[in-house]
PDB file of C-alpha atoms and ligand atoms in Angstrom:
ATOM      1  CA  MET A1293     -18.722  -2.826  12.049  1.00  0.00           C
ATOM      2  CA  ILE A1294     -15.130  -1.990  10.033  1.00  0.00           C
ATOM      3  CA  VAL A1295     -15.205   0.002   6.995  1.00  0.00           C
ATOM      4  CA  VAL A1296     -12.353  -0.926   4.600  1.00  0.00           C
ATOM      5  CA  THR A1297     -11.906   1.136   1.282  1.00  0.00           C
ATOM      6  CA  GLY A1298      -9.602  -0.046  -1.138  1.00  0.00           C
ATOM      7  CA  ALA A1299     -10.937  -3.340  -0.296  1.00  0.00           C
ATOM      8  CA  THR A1300     -10.180  -5.102  -3.858  1.00  0.00           C
ATOM      9  CA  GLY A1301      -6.355  -4.089  -3.776  1.00  0.00           C
ATOM     10  CA  ASN A1302      -2.979  -5.513  -2.848  1.00  0.00           C
ATOM     11  CA  VAL A1303      -3.837  -4.429   1.168  1.00  0.00           C
ATOM     12  CA  GLY A1304      -7.780  -3.800   1.210  1.00  0.00           C
ATOM     13  CA  ARG A1305      -7.866  -7.788  -0.068  1.00  0.00           C
ATOM     14  CA  PRO A1306      -6.050  -9.551   3.196  1.00  0.00           C
ATOM     15  CA  LEU A1307      -6.894  -7.157   5.409  1.00  0.00           C
ATOM     16  CA  VAL A1308     -10.982  -8.107   4.683  1.00  0.00           C
ATOM     17  CA  GLN A1309     -10.148 -11.488   5.334  1.00  0.00           C
ATOM     18  CA  GLY A1310      -8.280 -11.027   8.060  1.00  0.00           C
ATOM     19  CA  LEU A1311     -10.808  -9.203   9.785  1.00  0.00           C
ATOM     20  CA  ALA A1312     -13.544 -11.530   8.546  1.00  0.00           C
ATOM     21  CA  ALA A1313     -11.333 -14.377   9.750  1.00  0.00           C
ATOM     22  CA  ALA A1314     -11.382 -12.750  13.287  1.00  0.00           C
ATOM     23  CA  GLY A1315     -15.074 -12.557  13.356  1.00  0.00           C
ATOM     24  CA  GLU A1316     -15.395  -8.731  12.692  1.00  0.00           C
ATOM     25  CA  GLN A1317     -18.611  -7.146  11.056  1.00  0.00           C
ATOM     26  CA  VAL A1318     -16.792  -5.803   7.725  1.00  0.00           C
ATOM     27  CA  THR A1319     -17.827  -3.607   4.586  1.00  0.00           C
ATOM     28  CA  ALA A1320     -15.576  -3.584   1.568  1.00  0.00           C
ATOM     29  CA  VAL A1321     -15.498  -0.849  -0.413  1.00  0.00           C
ATOM     30  CA  SER A1322     -14.438  -0.025  -3.666  1.00  0.00           C
ATOM     31  CA  ARG A1323     -15.648   1.872  -6.600  1.00  0.00           C
ATOM     32  CA  ARG A1324     -16.432  -1.248  -9.021  1.00  0.00           C
ATOM     33  CA  PRO A1325     -18.755  -4.239  -8.011  1.00  0.00           C
ATOM     34  CA  ALA A1326     -16.724  -6.980  -6.440  1.00  0.00           C
ATOM     35  CA  GLU A1327     -16.672 -10.168  -4.612  1.00  0.00           C
ATOM     36  CA  ALA A1328     -16.579 -10.260  -0.942  1.00  0.00           C
ATOM     37  CA  PRO A1329     -15.502 -13.270   1.630  1.00  0.00           C
ATOM     38  CA  GLU A1330     -18.457 -15.236   2.778  1.00  0.00           C
ATOM     39  CA  GLY A1331     -19.914 -13.024   5.566  1.00  0.00           C
ATOM     40  CA  VAL A1332     -18.434  -9.831   4.360  1.00  0.00           C
ATOM     41  CA  ARG A1333     -20.811  -7.352   2.488  1.00  0.00           C
ATOM     42  CA  HIS A1334     -19.415  -5.314  -0.658  1.00  0.00           C
ATOM     43  CA  ARG A1335     -20.357  -1.817  -1.519  1.00  0.00           C
ATOM     44  CA  GLN A1336     -19.295   0.570  -4.273  1.00  0.00           C
ATOM     45  CA  ALA A1337     -18.486   3.972  -3.508  1.00  0.00           C
ATOM     46  CA  ASP A1338     -16.305   6.807  -4.361  1.00  0.00           C
ATOM     47  CA  LEU A1339     -13.877   8.393  -1.864  1.00  0.00           C
ATOM     48  CA  ALA A1340     -13.689  11.240  -4.894  1.00  0.00           C
ATOM     49  CA  GLU A1341     -17.563  11.761  -3.750  1.00  0.00           C
ATOM     50  CA  PRO A1342     -17.838  11.837   0.185  1.00  0.00           C
ATOM     51  CA  GLU A1343     -21.344  11.541  -0.072  1.00  0.00           C
ATOM     52  CA  SER A1344     -21.237   7.976  -1.866  1.00  0.00           C
ATOM     53  CA  LEU A1345     -20.111   7.076   1.669  1.00  0.00           C
ATOM     54  CA  ARG A1346     -22.309   8.232   3.738  1.00  0.00           C
ATOM     55  CA  THR A1347     -24.921   5.284   3.519  1.00  0.00           C
ATOM     56  CA  VAL A1348     -21.681   2.877   3.969  1.00  0.00           C
ATOM     57  CA  LEU A1349     -20.248   4.685   6.715  1.00  0.00           C
ATOM     58  CA  ASN A1350     -23.686   4.906   8.839  1.00  0.00           C
ATOM     59  CA  GLY A1351     -23.290   2.793  11.877  1.00  0.00           C
ATOM     60  CA  ALA A1352     -19.570   2.061  11.636  1.00  0.00           C
ATOM     61  CA  ASP A1353     -17.085   2.298  14.727  1.00  0.00           C
ATOM     62  CA  ALA A1354     -14.005   2.152  12.469  1.00  0.00           C
ATOM     63  CA  LEU A1355     -12.871   2.883   9.265  1.00  0.00           C
ATOM     64  CA  PHE A1356      -9.478   1.689   7.185  1.00  0.00           C
ATOM     65  CA  LEU A1357      -8.852   4.120   4.666  1.00  0.00           C
ATOM     66  CA  LEU A1358      -6.936   3.733   1.981  1.00  0.00           C
ATOM     67  CA  VAL A1359      -6.625   6.105  -1.045  1.00  0.00           C
ATOM     68  CA  SER A1360      -5.419   4.916  -4.138  1.00  0.00           C
ATOM     69  CA  GLY A1361      -2.316   6.609  -5.843  1.00  0.00           C
ATOM     70  CA  ALA A1362      -1.092   9.457  -4.543  1.00  0.00           C
ATOM     71  CA  GLY A1363      -4.538  10.775  -3.034  1.00  0.00           C
ATOM     72  CA  GLY A1364      -4.521  14.093  -4.673  1.00  0.00           C
ATOM     73  CA  HIS A1365      -8.552  13.562  -5.633  1.00  0.00           C
ATOM     74  CA  VAL A1366     -10.056  13.322  -2.321  1.00  0.00           C
ATOM     75  CA  ASN A1367     -10.833  16.094   0.327  1.00  0.00           C
ATOM     76  CA  PRO A1368      -9.532  14.563   3.613  1.00  0.00           C
ATOM     77  CA  GLN A1369     -12.150  17.350   5.676  1.00  0.00           C
ATOM     78  CA  ALA A1370     -15.444  15.906   3.431  1.00  0.00           C
ATOM     79  CA  ILE A1371     -14.091  12.278   4.663  1.00  0.00           C
ATOM     80  CA  LEU A1372     -13.783  12.669   7.852  1.00  0.00           C
ATOM     81  CA  ASP A1373     -17.261  14.862   8.283  1.00  0.00           C
ATOM     82  CA  VAL A1374     -19.180  11.780   6.530  1.00  0.00           C
ATOM     83  CA  ALA A1375     -16.885   9.505   8.495  1.00  0.00           C
ATOM     84  CA  LYS A1376     -18.349  11.193  11.927  1.00  0.00           C
ATOM     85  CA  ALA A1377     -21.483  11.421  10.984  1.00  0.00           C
ATOM     86  CA  GLY A1378     -21.922   8.039  10.556  1.00  0.00           C
ATOM     87  CA  GLY A1379     -21.197   6.822  13.810  1.00  0.00           C
ATOM     88  CA  VAL A1380     -16.645   6.531  13.165  1.00  0.00           C
ATOM     89  CA  ARG A1381     -14.590   6.299  16.079  1.00  0.00           C
ATOM     90  CA  ARG A1382     -11.071   5.148  15.044  1.00  0.00           C
ATOM     91  CA  ILE A1383      -9.731   5.390  11.935  1.00  0.00           C
ATOM     92  CA  VAL A1384      -6.381   3.927  10.844  1.00  0.00           C
ATOM     93  CA  LEU A1385      -4.981   5.293   7.620  1.00  0.00           C
ATOM     94  CA  GLN A1386      -2.633   3.474   4.869  1.00  0.00           C
ATOM     95  CA  SER A1387      -0.259   6.710   3.974  1.00  0.00           C
ATOM     96  CA  SER A1388       3.602   6.279   2.803  1.00  0.00           C
ATOM     97  CA  GLN A1389       6.970   6.101   4.269  1.00  0.00           C
ATOM     98  CA  ALA A1390       7.752   8.734   2.157  1.00  0.00           C
ATOM     99  CA  ALA A1391       4.951  11.651   3.825  1.00  0.00           C
ATOM    100  CA  GLY A1392       7.610  11.380   6.773  1.00  0.00           C
ATOM    101  CA  THR A1393      10.881  11.274   4.673  1.00  0.00           C
ATOM    102  CA  ARG A1394      10.070  13.356   2.169  1.00  0.00           C
ATOM    103  CA  PRO A1395       8.452  16.127   3.675  1.00  0.00           C
ATOM    104  CA  GLU A1396       9.291  18.851   0.934  1.00  0.00           C
ATOM    105  CA  SER A1397       7.920  16.541  -1.827  1.00  0.00           C
ATOM    106  CA  ASP A1398       5.318  17.480  -4.105  1.00  0.00           C
ATOM    107  CA  SER A1399       4.734  13.861  -5.117  1.00  0.00           C
ATOM    108  CA  HIS A1400       3.145  13.017  -1.247  1.00  0.00           C
ATOM    109  CA  SER A1401       1.672  16.310  -0.073  1.00  0.00           C
ATOM    110  CA  PRO A1402      -1.836  14.627  -0.108  1.00  0.00           C
ATOM    111  CA  LEU A1403      -0.739  11.839   2.043  1.00  0.00           C
ATOM    112  CA  ARG A1404       0.677  14.346   4.451  1.00  0.00           C
ATOM    113  CA  GLU A1405      -2.538  16.305   4.677  1.00  0.00           C
ATOM    114  CA  LEU A1406      -4.485  12.989   5.040  1.00  0.00           C
ATOM    115  CA  GLU A1407      -2.137  12.574   7.603  1.00  0.00           C
ATOM    116  CA  GLY A1408      -3.060  16.337   9.395  1.00  0.00           C
ATOM    117  CA  ALA A1409      -6.410  16.075   8.964  1.00  0.00           C
ATOM    118  CA  ILE A1410      -6.531  12.793  10.631  1.00  0.00           C
ATOM    119  CA  GLN A1411      -4.347  13.775  13.412  1.00  0.00           C
ATOM    120  CA  GLN A1412      -6.822  17.002  14.349  1.00  0.00           C
ATOM    121  CA  SER A1413     -10.244  14.948  14.103  1.00  0.00           C
ATOM    122  CA  GLY A1414     -10.748  14.078  17.559  1.00  0.00           C
ATOM    123  CA  LEU A1415     -10.934  10.507  16.534  1.00  0.00           C
ATOM    124  CA  ASP A1416      -8.392   7.711  17.558  1.00  0.00           C
ATOM    125  CA  TRP A1417      -5.805   7.507  15.098  1.00  0.00           C
ATOM    126  CA  THR A1418      -3.401   5.367  13.556  1.00  0.00           C
ATOM    127  CA  ILE A1419      -1.299   6.055  11.043  1.00  0.00           C
ATOM    128  CA  LEU A1420       1.003   3.527   8.445  1.00  0.00           C
ATOM    129  CA  ARG A1421       3.767   4.404   6.689  1.00  0.00           C
ATOM    130  CA  PRO A1422       4.610   1.622   4.609  1.00  0.00           C
ATOM    131  CA  GLY A1423       7.573   1.520   1.855  1.00  0.00           C
ATOM    132  CA  GLY A1424       7.785   0.084  -1.053  1.00  0.00           C
ATOM    133  CA  PHE A1425       5.211  -2.493  -1.643  1.00  0.00           C
ATOM    134  CA  ALA A1426       6.828  -6.238  -2.946  1.00  0.00           C
ATOM    135  CA  SER A1427       3.625  -5.907  -4.910  1.00  0.00           C
ATOM    136  CA  ASN A1428       5.022  -3.650  -7.048  1.00  0.00           C
ATOM    137  CA  ALA A1429       6.587  -6.583  -8.933  1.00  0.00           C
ATOM    138  CA  PHE A1430       3.315  -7.264 -10.531  1.00  0.00           C
ATOM    139  CA  ALA A1431       4.404  -4.684 -12.920  1.00  0.00           C
ATOM    140  CA  TRP A1432       6.700  -7.060 -14.071  1.00  0.00           C
ATOM    141  CA  ALA A1433       4.702 -10.096 -14.741  1.00  0.00           C
ATOM    142  CA  GLU A1434       3.635  -9.726 -18.513  1.00  0.00           C
ATOM    143  CA  THR A1435       6.982  -9.740 -19.509  1.00  0.00           C
ATOM    144  CA  VAL A1436       8.091 -12.450 -17.091  1.00  0.00           C
ATOM    145  CA  ARG A1437       5.671 -14.372 -18.616  1.00  0.00           C
ATOM    146  CA  SER A1438       6.372 -13.418 -22.110  1.00  0.00           C
ATOM    147  CA  GLN A1439      10.231 -13.096 -22.068  1.00  0.00           C
ATOM    148  CA  ARG A1440      11.164 -14.428 -18.392  1.00  0.00           C
ATOM    149  CA  THR A1441      12.593 -10.931 -18.328  1.00  0.00           C
ATOM    150  CA  VAL A1442      12.724  -7.958 -15.567  1.00  0.00           C
ATOM    151  CA  THR A1443      13.318  -4.353 -16.896  1.00  0.00           C
ATOM    152  CA  ALA A1444      13.299  -1.732 -14.421  1.00  0.00           C
ATOM    153  CA  PRO A1445      16.045   0.772 -13.435  1.00  0.00           C
ATOM    154  CA  PHE A1446      18.390   0.859 -10.706  1.00  0.00           C
ATOM    155  CA  GLY A1447      19.205  -2.639 -10.892  1.00  0.00           C
ATOM    156  CA  ASP A1448      21.625  -2.526  -7.712  1.00  0.00           C
ATOM    157  CA  VAL A1449      19.915  -0.331  -5.137  1.00  0.00           C
ATOM    158  CA  ALA A1450      18.545  -1.944  -2.061  1.00  0.00           C
ATOM    159  CA  LEU A1451      14.916  -0.939  -0.565  1.00  0.00           C
ATOM    160  CA  PRO A1452      13.360  -3.129   2.214  1.00  0.00           C
ATOM    161  CA  THR A1453       9.954  -3.927   0.379  1.00  0.00           C
ATOM    162  CA  VAL A1454       7.143  -4.430   2.616  1.00  0.00           C
ATOM    163  CA  ASP A1455       4.748  -7.600   1.690  1.00  0.00           C
ATOM    164  CA  PRO A1456       0.950  -5.991   1.321  1.00  0.00           C
ATOM    165  CA  ALA A1457       0.284  -9.096   3.391  1.00  0.00           C
ATOM    166  CA  ASP A1458       2.205  -7.669   6.881  1.00  0.00           C
ATOM    167  CA  ILE A1459       0.278  -4.241   6.148  1.00  0.00           C
ATOM    168  CA  ALA A1460      -2.867  -5.716   6.068  1.00  0.00           C
ATOM    169  CA  GLU A1461      -1.897  -7.849   9.720  1.00  0.00           C
ATOM    170  CA  VAL A1462      -0.746  -4.526  10.890  1.00  0.00           C
ATOM    171  CA  ALA A1463      -4.143  -2.897  10.339  1.00  0.00           C
ATOM    172  CA  VAL A1464      -5.876  -5.718  11.562  1.00  0.00           C
ATOM    173  CA  ALA A1465      -4.163  -5.139  15.226  1.00  0.00           C
ATOM    174  CA  ALA A1466      -4.756  -0.934  14.673  1.00  0.00           C
ATOM    175  CA  LEU A1467      -8.488  -1.786  13.978  1.00  0.00           C
ATOM    176  CA  ARG A1468      -9.107  -4.275  16.491  1.00  0.00           C
ATOM    177  CA  ASP A1469      -7.450  -2.856  19.410  1.00  0.00           C
ATOM    178  CA  GLY A1470      -7.369   0.548  20.969  1.00  0.00           C
ATOM    179  CA  GLY A1471      -3.697   0.438  22.201  1.00  0.00           C
ATOM    180  CA  HIS A1472      -2.423   1.919  18.727  1.00  0.00           C
ATOM    181  CA  ALA A1473      -4.006   5.145  18.870  1.00  0.00           C
ATOM    182  CA  GLY A1474      -2.361   7.499  18.222  1.00  0.00           C
ATOM    183  CA  ARG A1475       0.714   5.716  17.031  1.00  0.00           C
ATOM    184  CA  THR A1476       2.510   6.251  13.462  1.00  0.00           C
ATOM    185  CA  TYR A1477       4.366   2.984  12.037  1.00  0.00           C
ATOM    186  CA  GLU A1478       6.767   2.677   9.444  1.00  0.00           C
ATOM    187  CA  LEU A1479       6.090  -0.657   7.972  1.00  0.00           C
ATOM    188  CA  THR A1480       8.978  -2.485   6.091  1.00  0.00           C
ATOM    189  CA  GLY A1481      10.356  -5.821   4.774  1.00  0.00           C
ATOM    190  CA  PRO A1482      12.777  -7.656   7.069  1.00  0.00           C
ATOM    191  CA  ALA A1483      15.899  -6.702   4.938  1.00  0.00           C
ATOM    192  CA  SER A1484      16.912  -4.826   1.526  1.00  0.00           C
ATOM    193  CA  ILE A1485      16.729  -6.058  -1.697  1.00  0.00           C
ATOM    194  CA  THR A1486      17.650  -4.935  -5.221  1.00  0.00           C
ATOM    195  CA  SER A1487      15.345  -5.168  -7.768  1.00  0.00           C
ATOM    196  CA  ARG A1488      17.833  -7.296  -9.663  1.00  0.00           C
ATOM    197  CA  GLN A1489      17.643  -9.977  -6.452  1.00  0.00           C
ATOM    198  CA  ARG A1490      13.962  -9.517  -6.623  1.00  0.00           C
ATOM    199  CA  ALA A1491      14.088 -10.580 -10.369  1.00  0.00           C
ATOM    200  CA  GLN A1492      16.646 -13.568  -9.605  1.00  0.00           C
ATOM    201  CA  ALA A1493      13.509 -14.200  -6.721  1.00  0.00           C
ATOM    202  CA  ILE A1494      10.952 -14.574  -8.969  1.00  0.00           C
ATOM    203  CA  GLY A1495      12.599 -16.777 -11.098  1.00  0.00           C
ATOM    204  CA  GLU A1496      13.261 -19.106  -8.258  1.00  0.00           C
ATOM    205  CA  ALA A1497      10.094 -19.572  -7.260  1.00  0.00           C
ATOM    206  CA  LEU A1498       9.341 -20.294 -11.013  1.00  0.00           C
ATOM    207  CA  GLY A1499      12.300 -22.645 -11.139  1.00  0.00           C
ATOM    208  CA  THR A1500      13.257 -20.999 -13.992  1.00  0.00           C
ATOM    209  CA  PRO A1501      15.811 -17.827 -14.618  1.00  0.00           C
ATOM    210  CA  VAL A1502      14.516 -14.686 -14.743  1.00  0.00           C
ATOM    211  CA  ARG A1503      16.997 -12.131 -16.671  1.00  0.00           C
ATOM    212  CA  PHE A1504      17.316  -8.541 -15.098  1.00  0.00           C
ATOM    213  CA  ILE A1505      17.719  -5.689 -17.911  1.00  0.00           C
ATOM    214  CA  GLU A1506      18.756  -2.352 -16.533  1.00  0.00           C
ATOM    215  CA  GLN A1507      16.475   0.703 -18.027  1.00  0.00           C
ATOM    216  CA  SER A1508      17.975   4.111 -18.024  1.00  0.00           C
ATOM    217  CA  ARG A1509      16.036   6.533 -15.739  1.00  0.00           C
ATOM    218  CA  GLU A1510      14.854   8.154 -18.893  1.00  0.00           C
ATOM    219  CA  GLU A1511      13.592   5.088 -20.230  1.00  0.00           C
ATOM    220  CA  ALA A1512      11.743   4.315 -16.900  1.00  0.00           C
ATOM    221  CA  ARG A1513      10.360   8.028 -17.100  1.00  0.00           C
ATOM    222  CA  ALA A1514       8.692   7.612 -19.872  1.00  0.00           C
ATOM    223  CA  GLN A1515       7.543   4.520 -19.236  1.00  0.00           C
ATOM    224  CA  MET A1516       6.200   5.529 -15.346  1.00  0.00           C
ATOM    225  CA  LEU A1517       4.567   9.327 -17.325  1.00  0.00           C
ATOM    226  CA  GLN A1518       1.933   7.122 -19.346  1.00  0.00           C
ATOM    227  CA  PHE A1519       0.209   5.885 -15.856  1.00  0.00           C
ATOM    228  CA  MET A1520       1.467   8.647 -13.469  1.00  0.00           C
ATOM    229  CA  PRO A1521       1.552  12.521 -13.296  1.00  0.00           C
ATOM    230  CA  GLU A1522       4.790  13.755 -13.288  1.00  0.00           C
ATOM    231  CA  PRO A1523       5.316  14.599 -10.063  1.00  0.00           C
ATOM    232  CA  VAL A1524       4.209  11.357  -8.834  1.00  0.00           C
ATOM    233  CA  ALA A1525       7.077  10.202 -11.220  1.00  0.00           C
ATOM    234  CA  ASP A1526       9.620  12.162 -10.155  1.00  0.00           C
ATOM    235  CA  GLY A1527       9.492  11.553  -6.508  1.00  0.00           C
ATOM    236  CA  THR A1528       9.161   7.618  -7.092  1.00  0.00           C
ATOM    237  CA  LEU A1529      12.615   7.538  -9.336  1.00  0.00           C
ATOM    238  CA  SER A1530      13.891   9.201  -6.596  1.00  0.00           C
ATOM    239  CA  ILE A1531      13.050   7.116  -3.626  1.00  0.00           C
ATOM    240  CA  LEU A1532      14.313   4.128  -6.468  1.00  0.00           C
ATOM    241  CA  GLY A1533      17.396   5.573  -7.521  1.00  0.00           C
ATOM    242  CA  GLU A1534      18.592   7.836  -4.371  1.00  0.00           C
ATOM    243  CA  PRO A1535      16.680   6.709  -1.306  1.00  0.00           C
ATOM    244  CA  SER A1536      17.778   7.962   1.884  1.00  0.00           C
ATOM    245  CA  ALA A1537      19.432   6.710   4.823  1.00  0.00           C
ATOM    246  CA  ALA A1538      15.908   6.300   6.399  1.00  0.00           C
ATOM    247  CA  GLU A1539      14.444   4.762   3.338  1.00  0.00           C
ATOM    248  CA  GLN A1540      16.746   2.196   3.313  1.00  0.00           C
ATOM    249  CA  ARG A1541      16.851   1.560   6.992  1.00  0.00           C
ATOM    250  CA  VAL A1542      14.380  -1.977   8.370  1.00  0.00           C
ATOM    251  CA  SER A1543      11.691  -0.648  10.708  1.00  0.00           C
ATOM    252  CA  PRO A1544      11.425  -2.673  13.514  1.00  0.00           C
ATOM    253  CA  ASP A1545       7.228  -1.945  13.671  1.00  0.00           C
ATOM    254  CA  VAL A1546       6.043  -5.065  11.981  1.00  0.00           C
ATOM    255  CA  GLU A1547       7.722  -7.230  14.147  1.00  0.00           C
ATOM    256  CA  ARG A1548       6.878  -5.068  17.442  1.00  0.00           C
ATOM    257  CA  ILE A1549       3.270  -5.217  16.507  1.00  0.00           C
ATOM    258  CA  LEU A1550       2.806  -9.010  14.942  1.00  0.00           C
ATOM    259  CA  GLY A1551       5.555 -10.480  16.928  1.00  0.00           C
ATOM    260  CA  ARG A1552       7.546 -11.848  14.504  1.00  0.00           C
ATOM    261  CA  SER A1553       9.451 -10.978  11.532  1.00  0.00           C
ATOM    262  CA  PRO A1554       8.247  -9.368   8.609  1.00  0.00           C
ATOM    263  CA  ARG A1555       8.031 -11.647   5.334  1.00  0.00           C
ATOM    264  CA  THR A1556      10.251 -11.966   2.865  1.00  0.00           C
ATOM    265  CA  PHE A1557      10.296 -11.068  -0.476  1.00  0.00           C
ATOM    266  CA  ALA A1558      11.010 -14.349  -1.600  1.00  0.00           C
ATOM    267  CA  GLU A1559       7.798 -15.575   0.379  1.00  0.00           C
ATOM    268  CA  TRP A1560       5.806 -12.993  -1.456  1.00  0.00           C
ATOM    269  CA  ALA A1561       6.774 -14.312  -4.658  1.00  0.00           C
ATOM    270  CA  VAL A1562       5.905 -17.860  -3.888  1.00  0.00           C
ATOM    271  CA  ARG A1563       2.365 -16.813  -2.749  1.00  0.00           C
ATOM    272  CA  ASN A1564       1.818 -14.875  -6.126  1.00  0.00           C
ATOM    273  CA  VAL A1565       3.775 -17.161  -8.454  1.00  0.00           C
ATOM    274  CA  ALA A1566       1.039 -18.177 -10.457  1.00  0.00           C
ATOM    275  CA  ALA A1567       0.691 -14.193 -11.783  1.00  0.00           C
ATOM    276  CA  PHE A1568       4.559 -15.016 -13.813  1.00  0.00           C
ATOM    277  CA  ARG A1569       3.790 -18.229 -14.896  1.00  0.00           C
TER     278      ARG A1569
HETATM  279  N1  NAP B1482       3.027   0.734  -4.010  1.00  0.00           N
HETATM  280  C1  NAP B1482       3.810   1.165  -3.169  1.00  0.00           C
HETATM  281  O1  NAP B1482       5.096   0.684  -2.871  1.00  0.00           O
HETATM  282  C2  NAP B1482       3.305   1.912  -1.698  1.00  0.00           C
HETATM  283  C3  NAP B1482       4.288   2.244  -1.284  1.00  0.00           C
HETATM  284  C4  NAP B1482       3.771   3.282  -0.009  1.00  0.00           C
HETATM  285  C5  NAP B1482       2.173   3.728   0.023  1.00  0.00           C
HETATM  286  N2  NAP B1482       1.411   3.271  -0.756  1.00  0.00           N
HETATM  287  C6  NAP B1482       0.289   3.989  -1.057  1.00  0.00           C
HETATM  288  O2  NAP B1482      -0.586   2.724  -1.056  1.00  0.00           O
HETATM  289  C7  NAP B1482      -1.893   2.913  -1.298  1.00  0.00           C
HETATM  290  C8  NAP B1482      -1.883   1.273  -2.708  1.00  0.00           C
HETATM  291  O3  NAP B1482      -2.153   0.912  -1.840  1.00  0.00           O
HETATM  292  P1  NAP B1482      -3.020  -0.373  -2.782  1.00  0.00           P
HETATM  293  O4  NAP B1482      -1.621  -1.423  -3.539  1.00  0.00           O
HETATM  294  O5  NAP B1482      -3.221  -1.801  -1.660  1.00  0.00           O
HETATM  295  O6  NAP B1482      -3.791  -0.445  -3.860  1.00  0.00           O
HETATM  296  P2  NAP B1482      -4.155  -0.933  -5.105  1.00  0.00           P
HETATM  297  O7  NAP B1482      -3.726  -2.079  -5.365  1.00  0.00           O
HETATM  298  O8  NAP B1482      -3.681  -0.185  -6.358  1.00  0.00           O
HETATM  299  O9  NAP B1482      -5.628  -1.107  -4.800  1.00  0.00           O
HETATM  300  C9  NAP B1482      -6.852   0.166  -4.949  1.00  0.00           C
HETATM  301  C10 NAP B1482      -8.228  -0.118  -4.537  1.00  0.00           C
HETATM  302  O10 NAP B1482      -8.614   1.162  -4.176  1.00  0.00           O
HETATM  303  C11 NAP B1482     -10.104   1.141  -4.873  1.00  0.00           C
HETATM  304  N3  NAP B1482     -10.470   2.494  -5.118  1.00  0.00           N
HETATM  305  C12 NAP B1482      -9.488   3.230  -6.010  1.00  0.00           C
HETATM  306  N4  NAP B1482      -9.870   4.755  -6.286  1.00  0.00           N
HETATM  307  C13 NAP B1482     -11.499   4.751  -5.757  1.00  0.00           C
HETATM  308  C14 NAP B1482     -11.686   5.549  -5.076  1.00  0.00           C
HETATM  309  N5  NAP B1482     -11.860   7.185  -5.718  1.00  0.00           N
HETATM  310  N6  NAP B1482     -12.513   5.302  -4.574  1.00  0.00           N
HETATM  311  C15 NAP B1482     -12.991   4.340  -3.936  1.00  0.00           C
HETATM  312  N7  NAP B1482     -11.950   2.862  -3.614  1.00  0.00           N
HETATM  313  C16 NAP B1482     -11.244   3.341  -4.832  1.00  0.00           C
HETATM  314  C17 NAP B1482      -9.479   0.213  -5.892  1.00  0.00           C
HETATM  315  O11 NAP B1482     -10.936  -0.463  -6.401  1.00  0.00           O
HETATM  316  P3  NAP B1482     -11.358   0.285  -7.468  1.00  0.00           P
HETATM  317  O12 NAP B1482     -10.659   0.655  -8.521  1.00  0.00           O
HETATM  318  O13 NAP B1482     -12.713  -0.741  -7.675  1.00  0.00           O
HETATM  319  O14 NAP B1482     -12.306   1.586  -6.677  1.00  0.00           O
HETATM  320  C18 NAP B1482      -9.161  -0.918  -5.222  1.00  0.00           C
HETATM  321  O15 NAP B1482      -9.760  -1.337  -4.123  1.00  0.00           O
HETATM  322  C19 NAP B1482      -1.823   4.195  -2.272  1.00  0.00           C
HETATM  323  O16 NAP B1482      -2.621   5.436  -1.429  1.00  0.00           O
HETATM  324  C20 NAP B1482      -0.295   4.761  -2.433  1.00  0.00           C
HETATM  325  O17 NAP B1482       0.230   6.179  -2.343  1.00  0.00           O
HETATM  326  C21 NAP B1482       2.288   2.559  -2.072  1.00  0.00           C
END
């Protein structure tokens, strides 16, 4: 049995579907009640309260671990202890590219701590380090729907955003095949794309132009501070505004693992166009 945490999110949802379609027995976990695809059981548990995972993980062979946000709310060792007690032998962690590219940043220290704990756990581990998600564009949905505009900072800085469906497919492979043990994969899209170009791609999916309005760093920061802690907002702005060469590079890992190119942002926009109508 494979336990998927973060099961109702951008990555977890396609991951649960992919595992179920491959014939795996899956337990989907999130805090709130949720519908699960046919044949999948859903269980409520809170990663911030590892004891709530005990019955969920009992009898599991593998765990997909996704902590939401920056991950500061979890105790890695307590989660690993409960996982091992339940029988888990393989763990796939969704981390972040920045855990590798920003080794000094406060914003990603909880994910680095999680990576370290998993590497020392004695379990078969695989670490996924995705770059920025295509699905971050859902933050634009409301103004695209109401005004056909996108307001964002750093309009001409390009990053190879990754489609969460590709992260999920890589996770399916890593959870089912022991050949990925001990590996850390960097996951990006097939090409760097600016936020101005992403807004344009959403417009093309809609069949109507979407106007891009560039925000100042200060305006973007004030907005982000409404829903994320200061170090996370500053760390994110630094990646969006001044990405390192490593953060702008297209990684070969999705193609190596899946045997095809990563999905483009335009494909993501077409698949998710309903959110922007
Ligand atoms: N967005 C990016 O550009 C980016 C880039 C690199 C890495 N990441 C990492 O990717 C992760 C986010 O992935 P995502 O976008 O797929 O997530 P998401 O769409 O935000 O969904 C979060 C999922 O986790 C569940 N959840 C949240 N808090 C929980 C808790 N305390 N206990 C149990 N379940 C909990 C949520 O359901 P409930 O709310 O019902 O519990 C939901 O299923 C974060 O770790 C982030 O650091 C993101």
